[in-house]
Coordinates of C-alpha atoms and ligand atoms in Angstrom, one line a residue:
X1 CA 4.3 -33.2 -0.1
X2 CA 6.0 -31.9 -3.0
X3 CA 3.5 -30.0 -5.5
X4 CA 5.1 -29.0 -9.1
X5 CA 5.2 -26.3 -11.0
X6 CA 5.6 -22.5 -9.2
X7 CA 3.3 -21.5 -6.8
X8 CA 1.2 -18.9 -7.7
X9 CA 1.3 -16.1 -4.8
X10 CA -2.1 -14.2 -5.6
X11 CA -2.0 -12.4 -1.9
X12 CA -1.9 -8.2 -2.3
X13 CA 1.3 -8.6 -0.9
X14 CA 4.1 -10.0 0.2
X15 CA 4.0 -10.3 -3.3
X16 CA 6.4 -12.8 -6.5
X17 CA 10.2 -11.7 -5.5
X18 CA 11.6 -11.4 -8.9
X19 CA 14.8 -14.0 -9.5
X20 CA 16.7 -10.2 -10.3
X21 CA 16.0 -9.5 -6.6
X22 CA 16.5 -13.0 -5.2
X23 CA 20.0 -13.1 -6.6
X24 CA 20.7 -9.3 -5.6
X25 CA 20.1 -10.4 -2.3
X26 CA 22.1 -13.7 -2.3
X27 CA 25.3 -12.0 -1.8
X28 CA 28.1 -12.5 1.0
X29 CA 27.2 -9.9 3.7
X30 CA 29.4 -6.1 3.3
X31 CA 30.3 -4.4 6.5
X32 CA 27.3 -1.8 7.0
X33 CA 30.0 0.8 8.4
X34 CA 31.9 0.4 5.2
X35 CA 32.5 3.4 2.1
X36 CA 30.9 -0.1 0.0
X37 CA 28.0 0.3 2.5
X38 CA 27.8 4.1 2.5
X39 CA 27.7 4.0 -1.4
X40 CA 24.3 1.2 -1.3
X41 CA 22.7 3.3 1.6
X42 CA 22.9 6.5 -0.5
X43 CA 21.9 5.4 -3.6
X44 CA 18.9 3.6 -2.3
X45 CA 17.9 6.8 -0.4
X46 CA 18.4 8.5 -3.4
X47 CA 16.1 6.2 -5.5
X48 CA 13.4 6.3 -3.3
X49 CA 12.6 9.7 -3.8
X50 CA 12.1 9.3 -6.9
X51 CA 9.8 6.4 -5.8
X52 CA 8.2 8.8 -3.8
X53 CA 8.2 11.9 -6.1
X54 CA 9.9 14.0 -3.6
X55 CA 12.8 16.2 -3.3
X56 CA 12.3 15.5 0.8
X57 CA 14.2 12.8 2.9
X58 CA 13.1 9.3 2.8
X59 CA 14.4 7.2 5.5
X60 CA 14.0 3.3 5.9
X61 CA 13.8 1.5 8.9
X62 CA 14.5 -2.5 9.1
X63 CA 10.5 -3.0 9.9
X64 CA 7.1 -4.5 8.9
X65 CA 4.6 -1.7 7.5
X66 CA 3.1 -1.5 11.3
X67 CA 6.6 0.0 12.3
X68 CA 6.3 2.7 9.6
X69 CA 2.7 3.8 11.3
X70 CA 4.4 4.1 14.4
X71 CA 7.3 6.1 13.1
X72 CA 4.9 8.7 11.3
X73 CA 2.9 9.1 14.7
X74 CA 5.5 9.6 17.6
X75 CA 7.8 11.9 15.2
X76 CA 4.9 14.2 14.7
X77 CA 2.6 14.0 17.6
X78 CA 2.1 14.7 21.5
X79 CA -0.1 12.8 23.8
X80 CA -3.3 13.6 23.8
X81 CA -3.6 15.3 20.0
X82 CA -6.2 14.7 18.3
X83 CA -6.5 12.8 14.8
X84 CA -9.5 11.8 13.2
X85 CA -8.8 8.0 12.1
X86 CA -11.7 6.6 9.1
X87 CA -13.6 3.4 9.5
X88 CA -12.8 2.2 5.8
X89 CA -11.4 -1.1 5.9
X90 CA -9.1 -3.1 8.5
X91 CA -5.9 -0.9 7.7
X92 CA -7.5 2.0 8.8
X93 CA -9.0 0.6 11.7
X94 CA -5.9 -1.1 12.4
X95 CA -3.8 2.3 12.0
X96 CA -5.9 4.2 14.2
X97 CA -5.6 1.8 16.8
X98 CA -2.1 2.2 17.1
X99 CA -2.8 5.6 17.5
X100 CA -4.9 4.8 20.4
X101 CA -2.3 2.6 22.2
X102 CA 0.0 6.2 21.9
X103 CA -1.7 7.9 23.8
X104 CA -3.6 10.1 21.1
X105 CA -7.5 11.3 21.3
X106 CA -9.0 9.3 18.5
X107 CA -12.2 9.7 16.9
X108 CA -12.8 7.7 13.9
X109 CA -15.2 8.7 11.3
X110 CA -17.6 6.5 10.2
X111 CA -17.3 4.5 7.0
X112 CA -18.9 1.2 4.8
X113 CA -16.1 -0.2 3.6
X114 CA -17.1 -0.1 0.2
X115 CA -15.5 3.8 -0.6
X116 CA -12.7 5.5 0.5
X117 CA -12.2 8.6 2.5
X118 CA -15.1 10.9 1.6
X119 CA -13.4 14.4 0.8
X120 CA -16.6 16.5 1.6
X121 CA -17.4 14.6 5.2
X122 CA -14.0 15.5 5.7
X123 CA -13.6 18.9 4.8
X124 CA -17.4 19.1 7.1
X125 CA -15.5 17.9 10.2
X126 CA -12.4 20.4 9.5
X127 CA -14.8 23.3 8.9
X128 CA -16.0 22.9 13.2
X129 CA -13.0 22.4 14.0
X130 CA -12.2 26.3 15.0
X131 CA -9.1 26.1 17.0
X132 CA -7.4 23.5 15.2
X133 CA -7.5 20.4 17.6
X134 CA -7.0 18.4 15.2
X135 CA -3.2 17.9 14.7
X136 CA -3.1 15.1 11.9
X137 CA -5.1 13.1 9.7
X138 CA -4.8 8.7 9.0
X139 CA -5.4 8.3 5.5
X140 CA -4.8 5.3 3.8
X141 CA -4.2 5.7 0.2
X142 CA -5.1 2.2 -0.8
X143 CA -7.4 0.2 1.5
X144 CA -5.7 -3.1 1.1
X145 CA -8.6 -4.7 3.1
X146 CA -11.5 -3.8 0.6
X147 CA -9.6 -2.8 -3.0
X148 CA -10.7 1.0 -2.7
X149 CA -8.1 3.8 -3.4
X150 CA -9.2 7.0 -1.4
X151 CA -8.8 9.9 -3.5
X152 CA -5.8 11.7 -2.2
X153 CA -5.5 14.7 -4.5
X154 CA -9.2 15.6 -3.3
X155 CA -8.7 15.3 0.4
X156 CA -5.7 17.7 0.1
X157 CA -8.0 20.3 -1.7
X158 CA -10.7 19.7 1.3
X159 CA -7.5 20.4 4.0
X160 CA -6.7 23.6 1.5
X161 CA -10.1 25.1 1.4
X162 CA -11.0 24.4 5.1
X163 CA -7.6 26.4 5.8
X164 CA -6.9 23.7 8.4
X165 CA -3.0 23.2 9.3
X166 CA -3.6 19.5 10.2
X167 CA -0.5 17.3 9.0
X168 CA -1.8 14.5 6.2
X169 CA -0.2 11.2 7.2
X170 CA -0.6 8.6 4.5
X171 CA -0.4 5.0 4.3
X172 CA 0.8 4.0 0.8
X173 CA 2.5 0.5 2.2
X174 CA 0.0 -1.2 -0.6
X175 CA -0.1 1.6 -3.4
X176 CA 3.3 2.9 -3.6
X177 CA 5.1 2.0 -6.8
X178 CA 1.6 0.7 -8.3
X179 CA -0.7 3.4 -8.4
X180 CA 0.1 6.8 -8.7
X181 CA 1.3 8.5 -5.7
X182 CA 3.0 12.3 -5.8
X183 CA 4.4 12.9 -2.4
X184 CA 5.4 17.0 -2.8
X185 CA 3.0 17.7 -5.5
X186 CA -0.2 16.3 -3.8
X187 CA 1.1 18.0 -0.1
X188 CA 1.6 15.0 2.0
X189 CA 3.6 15.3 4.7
X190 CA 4.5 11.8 5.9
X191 CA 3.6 9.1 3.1
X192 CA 4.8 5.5 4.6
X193 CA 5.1 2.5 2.8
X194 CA 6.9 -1.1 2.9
X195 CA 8.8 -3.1 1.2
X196 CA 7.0 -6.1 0.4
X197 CA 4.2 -4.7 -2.3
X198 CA 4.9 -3.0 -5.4
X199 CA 8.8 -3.1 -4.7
X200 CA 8.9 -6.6 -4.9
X201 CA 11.1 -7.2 -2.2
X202 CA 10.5 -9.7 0.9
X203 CA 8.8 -8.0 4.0
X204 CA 11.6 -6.8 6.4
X205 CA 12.0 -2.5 5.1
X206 CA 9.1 0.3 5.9
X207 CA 9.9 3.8 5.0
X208 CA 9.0 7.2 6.0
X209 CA 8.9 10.6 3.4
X210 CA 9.0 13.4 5.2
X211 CA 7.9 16.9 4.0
X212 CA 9.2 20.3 5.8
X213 CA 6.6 20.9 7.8
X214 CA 6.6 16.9 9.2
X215 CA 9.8 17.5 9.9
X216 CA 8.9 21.3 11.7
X217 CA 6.1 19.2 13.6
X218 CA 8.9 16.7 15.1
X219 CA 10.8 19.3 16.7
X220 CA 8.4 20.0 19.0
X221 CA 6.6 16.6 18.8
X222 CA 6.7 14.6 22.9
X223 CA 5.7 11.3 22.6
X224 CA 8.5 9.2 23.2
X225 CA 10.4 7.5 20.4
X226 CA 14.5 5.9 20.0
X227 CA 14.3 3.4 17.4
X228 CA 12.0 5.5 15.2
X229 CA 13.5 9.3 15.4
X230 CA 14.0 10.5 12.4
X231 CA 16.3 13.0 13.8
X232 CA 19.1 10.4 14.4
X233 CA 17.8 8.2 11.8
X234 CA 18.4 11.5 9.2
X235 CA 22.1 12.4 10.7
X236 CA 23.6 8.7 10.0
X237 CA 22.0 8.7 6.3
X238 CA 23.8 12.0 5.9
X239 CA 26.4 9.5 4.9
X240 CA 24.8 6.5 3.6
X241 CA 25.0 5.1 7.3
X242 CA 21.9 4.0 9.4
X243 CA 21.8 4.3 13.5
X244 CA 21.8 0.7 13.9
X245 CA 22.8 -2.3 11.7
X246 CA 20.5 -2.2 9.0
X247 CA 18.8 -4.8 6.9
X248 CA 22.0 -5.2 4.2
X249 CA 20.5 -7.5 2.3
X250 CA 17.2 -6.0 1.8
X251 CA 19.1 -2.9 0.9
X252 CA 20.8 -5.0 -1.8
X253 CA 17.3 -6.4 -3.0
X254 CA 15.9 -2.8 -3.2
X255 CA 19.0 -1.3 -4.9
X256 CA 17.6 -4.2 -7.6
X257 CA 14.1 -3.5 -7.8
X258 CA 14.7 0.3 -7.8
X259 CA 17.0 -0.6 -11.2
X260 CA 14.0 -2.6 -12.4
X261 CA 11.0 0.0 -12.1
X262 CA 13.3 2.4 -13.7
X263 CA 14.0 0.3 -16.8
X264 CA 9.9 -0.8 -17.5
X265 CA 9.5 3.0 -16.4
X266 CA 7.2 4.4 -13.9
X267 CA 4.4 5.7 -16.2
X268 CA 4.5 1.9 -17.6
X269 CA 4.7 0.6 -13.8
X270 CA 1.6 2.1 -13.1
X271 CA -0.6 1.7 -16.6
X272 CA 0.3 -2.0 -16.2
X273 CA -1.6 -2.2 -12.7
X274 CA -4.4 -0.2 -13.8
X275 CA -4.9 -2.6 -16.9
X276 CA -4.4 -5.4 -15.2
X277 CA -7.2 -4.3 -12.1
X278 CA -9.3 -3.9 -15.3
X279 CA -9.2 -7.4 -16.7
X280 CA -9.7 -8.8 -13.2
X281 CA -12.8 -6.2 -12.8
X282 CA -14.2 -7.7 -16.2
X283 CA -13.9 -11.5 -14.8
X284 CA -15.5 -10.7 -12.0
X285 CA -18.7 -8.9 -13.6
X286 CA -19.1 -11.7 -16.0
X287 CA -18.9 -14.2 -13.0
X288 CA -21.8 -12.3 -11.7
X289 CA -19.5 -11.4 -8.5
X290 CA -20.1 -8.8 -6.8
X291 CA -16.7 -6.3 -6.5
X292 CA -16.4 -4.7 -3.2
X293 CA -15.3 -1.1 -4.0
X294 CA -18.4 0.9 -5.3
X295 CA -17.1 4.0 -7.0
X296 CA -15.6 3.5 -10.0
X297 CA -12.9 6.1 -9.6
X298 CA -11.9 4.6 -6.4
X299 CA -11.1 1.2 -7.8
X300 CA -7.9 -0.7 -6.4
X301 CA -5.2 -1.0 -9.3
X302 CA -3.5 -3.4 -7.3
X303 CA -6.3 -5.9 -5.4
X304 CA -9.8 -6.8 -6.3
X305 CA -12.0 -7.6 -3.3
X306 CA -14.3 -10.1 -4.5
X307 CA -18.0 -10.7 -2.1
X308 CA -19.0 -14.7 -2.2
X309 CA -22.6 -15.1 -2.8
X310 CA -24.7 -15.4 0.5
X311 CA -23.9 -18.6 2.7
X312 CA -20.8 -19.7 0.4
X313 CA -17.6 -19.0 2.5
X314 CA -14.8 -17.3 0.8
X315 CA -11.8 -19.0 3.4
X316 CA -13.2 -23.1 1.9
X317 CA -13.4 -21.3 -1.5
X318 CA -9.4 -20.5 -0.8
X319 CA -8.6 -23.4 0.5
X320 CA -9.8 -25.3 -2.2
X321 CA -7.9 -23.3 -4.6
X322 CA -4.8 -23.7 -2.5
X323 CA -5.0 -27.3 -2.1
X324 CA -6.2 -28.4 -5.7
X325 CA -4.4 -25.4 -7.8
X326 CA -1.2 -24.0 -5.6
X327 CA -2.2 -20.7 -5.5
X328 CA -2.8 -18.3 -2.7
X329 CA -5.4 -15.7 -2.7
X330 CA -5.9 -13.3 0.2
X331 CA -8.4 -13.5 2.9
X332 CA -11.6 -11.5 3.6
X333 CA -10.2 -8.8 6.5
X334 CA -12.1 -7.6 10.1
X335 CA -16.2 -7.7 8.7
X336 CA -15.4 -8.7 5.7
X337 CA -13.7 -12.6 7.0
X338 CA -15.5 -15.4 5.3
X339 CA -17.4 -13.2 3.0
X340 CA -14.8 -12.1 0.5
X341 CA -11.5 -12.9 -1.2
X342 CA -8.8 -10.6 -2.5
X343 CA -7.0 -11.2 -5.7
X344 CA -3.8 -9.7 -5.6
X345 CA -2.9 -8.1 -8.8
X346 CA 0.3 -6.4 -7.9
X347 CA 4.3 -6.2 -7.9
X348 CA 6.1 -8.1 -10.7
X349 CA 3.2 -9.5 -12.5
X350 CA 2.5 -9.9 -16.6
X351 CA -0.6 -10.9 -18.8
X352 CA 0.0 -14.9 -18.4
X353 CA 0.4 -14.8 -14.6
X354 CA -2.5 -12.9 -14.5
X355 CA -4.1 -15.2 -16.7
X356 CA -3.2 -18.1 -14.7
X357 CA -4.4 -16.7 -11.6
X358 CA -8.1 -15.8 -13.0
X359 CA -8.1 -19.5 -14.5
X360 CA -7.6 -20.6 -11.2
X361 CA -10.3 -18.3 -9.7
X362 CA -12.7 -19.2 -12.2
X363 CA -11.7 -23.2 -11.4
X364 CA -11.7 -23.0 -7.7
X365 CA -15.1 -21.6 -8.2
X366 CA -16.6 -24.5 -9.8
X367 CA -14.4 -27.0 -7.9
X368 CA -16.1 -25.2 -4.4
X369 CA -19.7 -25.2 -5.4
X370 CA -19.8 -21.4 -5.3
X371 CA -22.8 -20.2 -8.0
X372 CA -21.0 -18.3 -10.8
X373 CA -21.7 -17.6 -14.3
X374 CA -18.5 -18.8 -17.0
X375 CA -17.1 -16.8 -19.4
X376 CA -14.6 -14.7 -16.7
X377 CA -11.3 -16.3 -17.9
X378 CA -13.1 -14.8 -21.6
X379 CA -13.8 -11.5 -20.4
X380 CA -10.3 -10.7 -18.9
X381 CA -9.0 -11.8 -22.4
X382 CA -11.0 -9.7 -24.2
X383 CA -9.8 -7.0 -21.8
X384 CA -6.2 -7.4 -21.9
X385 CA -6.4 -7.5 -25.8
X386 CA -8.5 -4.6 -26.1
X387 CA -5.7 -2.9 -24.0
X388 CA -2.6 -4.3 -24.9
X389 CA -1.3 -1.1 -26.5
X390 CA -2.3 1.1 -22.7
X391 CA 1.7 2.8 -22.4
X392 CA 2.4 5.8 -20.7
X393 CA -0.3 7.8 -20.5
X394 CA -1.7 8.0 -16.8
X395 CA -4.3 10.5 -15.1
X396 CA -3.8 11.6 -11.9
X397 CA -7.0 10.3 -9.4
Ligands
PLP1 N1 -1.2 -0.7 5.7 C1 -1.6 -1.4 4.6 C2 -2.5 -0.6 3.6 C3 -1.3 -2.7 4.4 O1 -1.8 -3.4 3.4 C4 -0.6 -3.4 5.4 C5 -0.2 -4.8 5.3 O2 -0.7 -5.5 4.4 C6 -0.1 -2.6 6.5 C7 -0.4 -1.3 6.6 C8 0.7 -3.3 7.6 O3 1.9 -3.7 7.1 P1 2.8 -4.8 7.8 O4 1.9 -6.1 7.8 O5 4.0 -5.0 7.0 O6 3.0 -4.4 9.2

């Protein structure tokens, strides 16, 4: 049954495809061996980099996020290495299982799911590791699961002053091109992402940025890999080419969306998310909700995991909202199903959408019986007024 008026996709991603990338995309298809082709490929490649803040390859493989963990693990990794995975939240978890279905020695460190990575734990563990076992370490930047954004700057100081060689493989599929992210400066070595978050794009790309000593690591790397080598993926991109017939019209879209982050400008990009995580923040408090994430420098600029009170199930709370308002909020994830709700705050997003979608939090709220105070909608006003002059100036984490 038809339902006017736009639907109001509140997931943390696939997030709104902006009509500039929607008609980039709608164009006849270009032969992906062609100089036309060759021109697109580099100057997407190119871009991304930027993207990425690195002067290192990127590549881009026609795949969901999952296909970008894969990539980063069977480029640099043998059987049997070790890497310490972290029990933070369902993308974590889910990450480190794929590394378990490689072939490599897992060992997850423990974790609520209510902070991120915890940089002195971590640079504990590295400390008894005398002879360097471990080969590589799963971070995800930002848990999408929970809205926490582990502290990447800090972990890389807690590699540094352990003196441990161990690679840092990072999972920026939700924070890239929303919340600060500095590939070469911070000394990541693979940081993957996808396409369907802050690039605004549809699912379909996942990417790969690849420092020097990644790309040392996958010369002598021996699990198996074809579709996902970098080495043959890097020698067609030489030209603007890909390996295999690449997603054209994705590349089209991303050419787009590139354009558009350069024209609102990154700094802008990424106060934008951070002012609008702090409106949602204030809805929530004066809802008397309690927010997931419990360190207030590891807040989420891009998604807001919200707890339902005891006994009031967050999945009937979204339904409700879906059926009565037409908007989609995201589900509670692994231990946190039925218990929480994520509002996606991310992508190509202003002050009225986000407006819209609080209303329709605060509505779905009363329209579900869930026990909340008013005055949400309020508070995120207040918020985005008190900060409607927040430019360029952003802090690294
Ligand atoms: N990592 C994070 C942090 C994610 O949020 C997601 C998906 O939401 C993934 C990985 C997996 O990406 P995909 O579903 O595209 O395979």
């Amino acid at each position: 049954m038809y339902k006017s008026g736009r639907h109001f996709l509140q997931i943390p991603g696939p997030t709104n495809t902006p009509d500039r990338v929607l008609r980039a995309i709608a164009q006849p298809t270009i032969d992906h061996r062609s100089a036309e082709f060759a021109t697109l490929g580099r100057e997407v490649l190119d871009g991304l980099q930027d993207i990425f803040q690195t002067s290192s390859p990127v590549v881009i493989f026609p795949a969901a996020g999952s296909g970008a963990w894969e990539a980063a693990l069977v480029n640099t990794l043998s059987p049997g290495d070790e890497v310490p995975g972290f029990d933070i939240g369902e993308f974590a978890k889910n990450w480190a299982e794929v590394a378990r279905r490689l072939g490599l020695a897992v060992e997850v460190m423990p974790g609520d799911w209510r902070r991120g990575v915890d940089p002195e734990a971590l640079e504990g563990r590295l400390r008894e590791d005398h002879d360097h076992r471990i080969r590589a370490l799963l971070v995800v930047h930002n848990e999408t699961s929970t809205g926490v954004t582990s502290r990447l700057p800090a972990i890389r100081r807690a590699l540094d002053r352990a003196e441990h060689p161990a690679l840092l493989l990072v999972d920026a599929v939700s924070s890239l091109a929303s919340i600060e992210l500095r590939h070469d400066e911070w000394g990541l070595d693979v940081t993957l992402a996808g396409s369907q978050k802050g690039l605004m794009l549809p699912p379909g790309l996942s990417f790969n940025a690849i420092s020097a000593k990644a790309m040392a690591a996958s010369r002598s790397a021996r699990l198996p890999r074809s579709y996902w080598s970098w080495e043959h993926m890097l020698a067609a991109n030489r030209t603007g080419v890909f390996p295999y017939t690449p997603s054209t019209h994705l590349l089209f879209g991303l050419r787009e969306a590139l354009a558009m982050l350069r024209e609102e400008g990154p700094a802008q990009v990424l106060a934008r998310h951070r002012r609008h995580a702090e409106a949602t923040r204030a809805a929530v408090r004066a809802w008397r909700l309690e927010i997931a994430c419990q360190r207030e420098d590891e807040y989420s600029a891009v998604v807001t995991t919200v707890l339902t009170p005891e006994g009031h199930d967050a999945d009937r709370l979204r339904a409700v909202v879906a059926d009565r308002l037409n908007m989609s909020l995201g589900t509670g994830l692994g231990r946190l199903k039925g218990r929480s709700f994520r509002i996606g705050h991310l992508g190509d997003l202003n002050d009225l959408m986000l407006m819209g979608t609080l209303c329709g939090v605060e509505m779905g709220l009363a329209f579900a019986g869930v026990p909340f105070r008013g005055g949400g909608v309020a508070a995120a006003l207040e918020s985005l007024v008190a900060t409607h002059s927040v430019g360029a100036a952003v802090s690294a984490r």
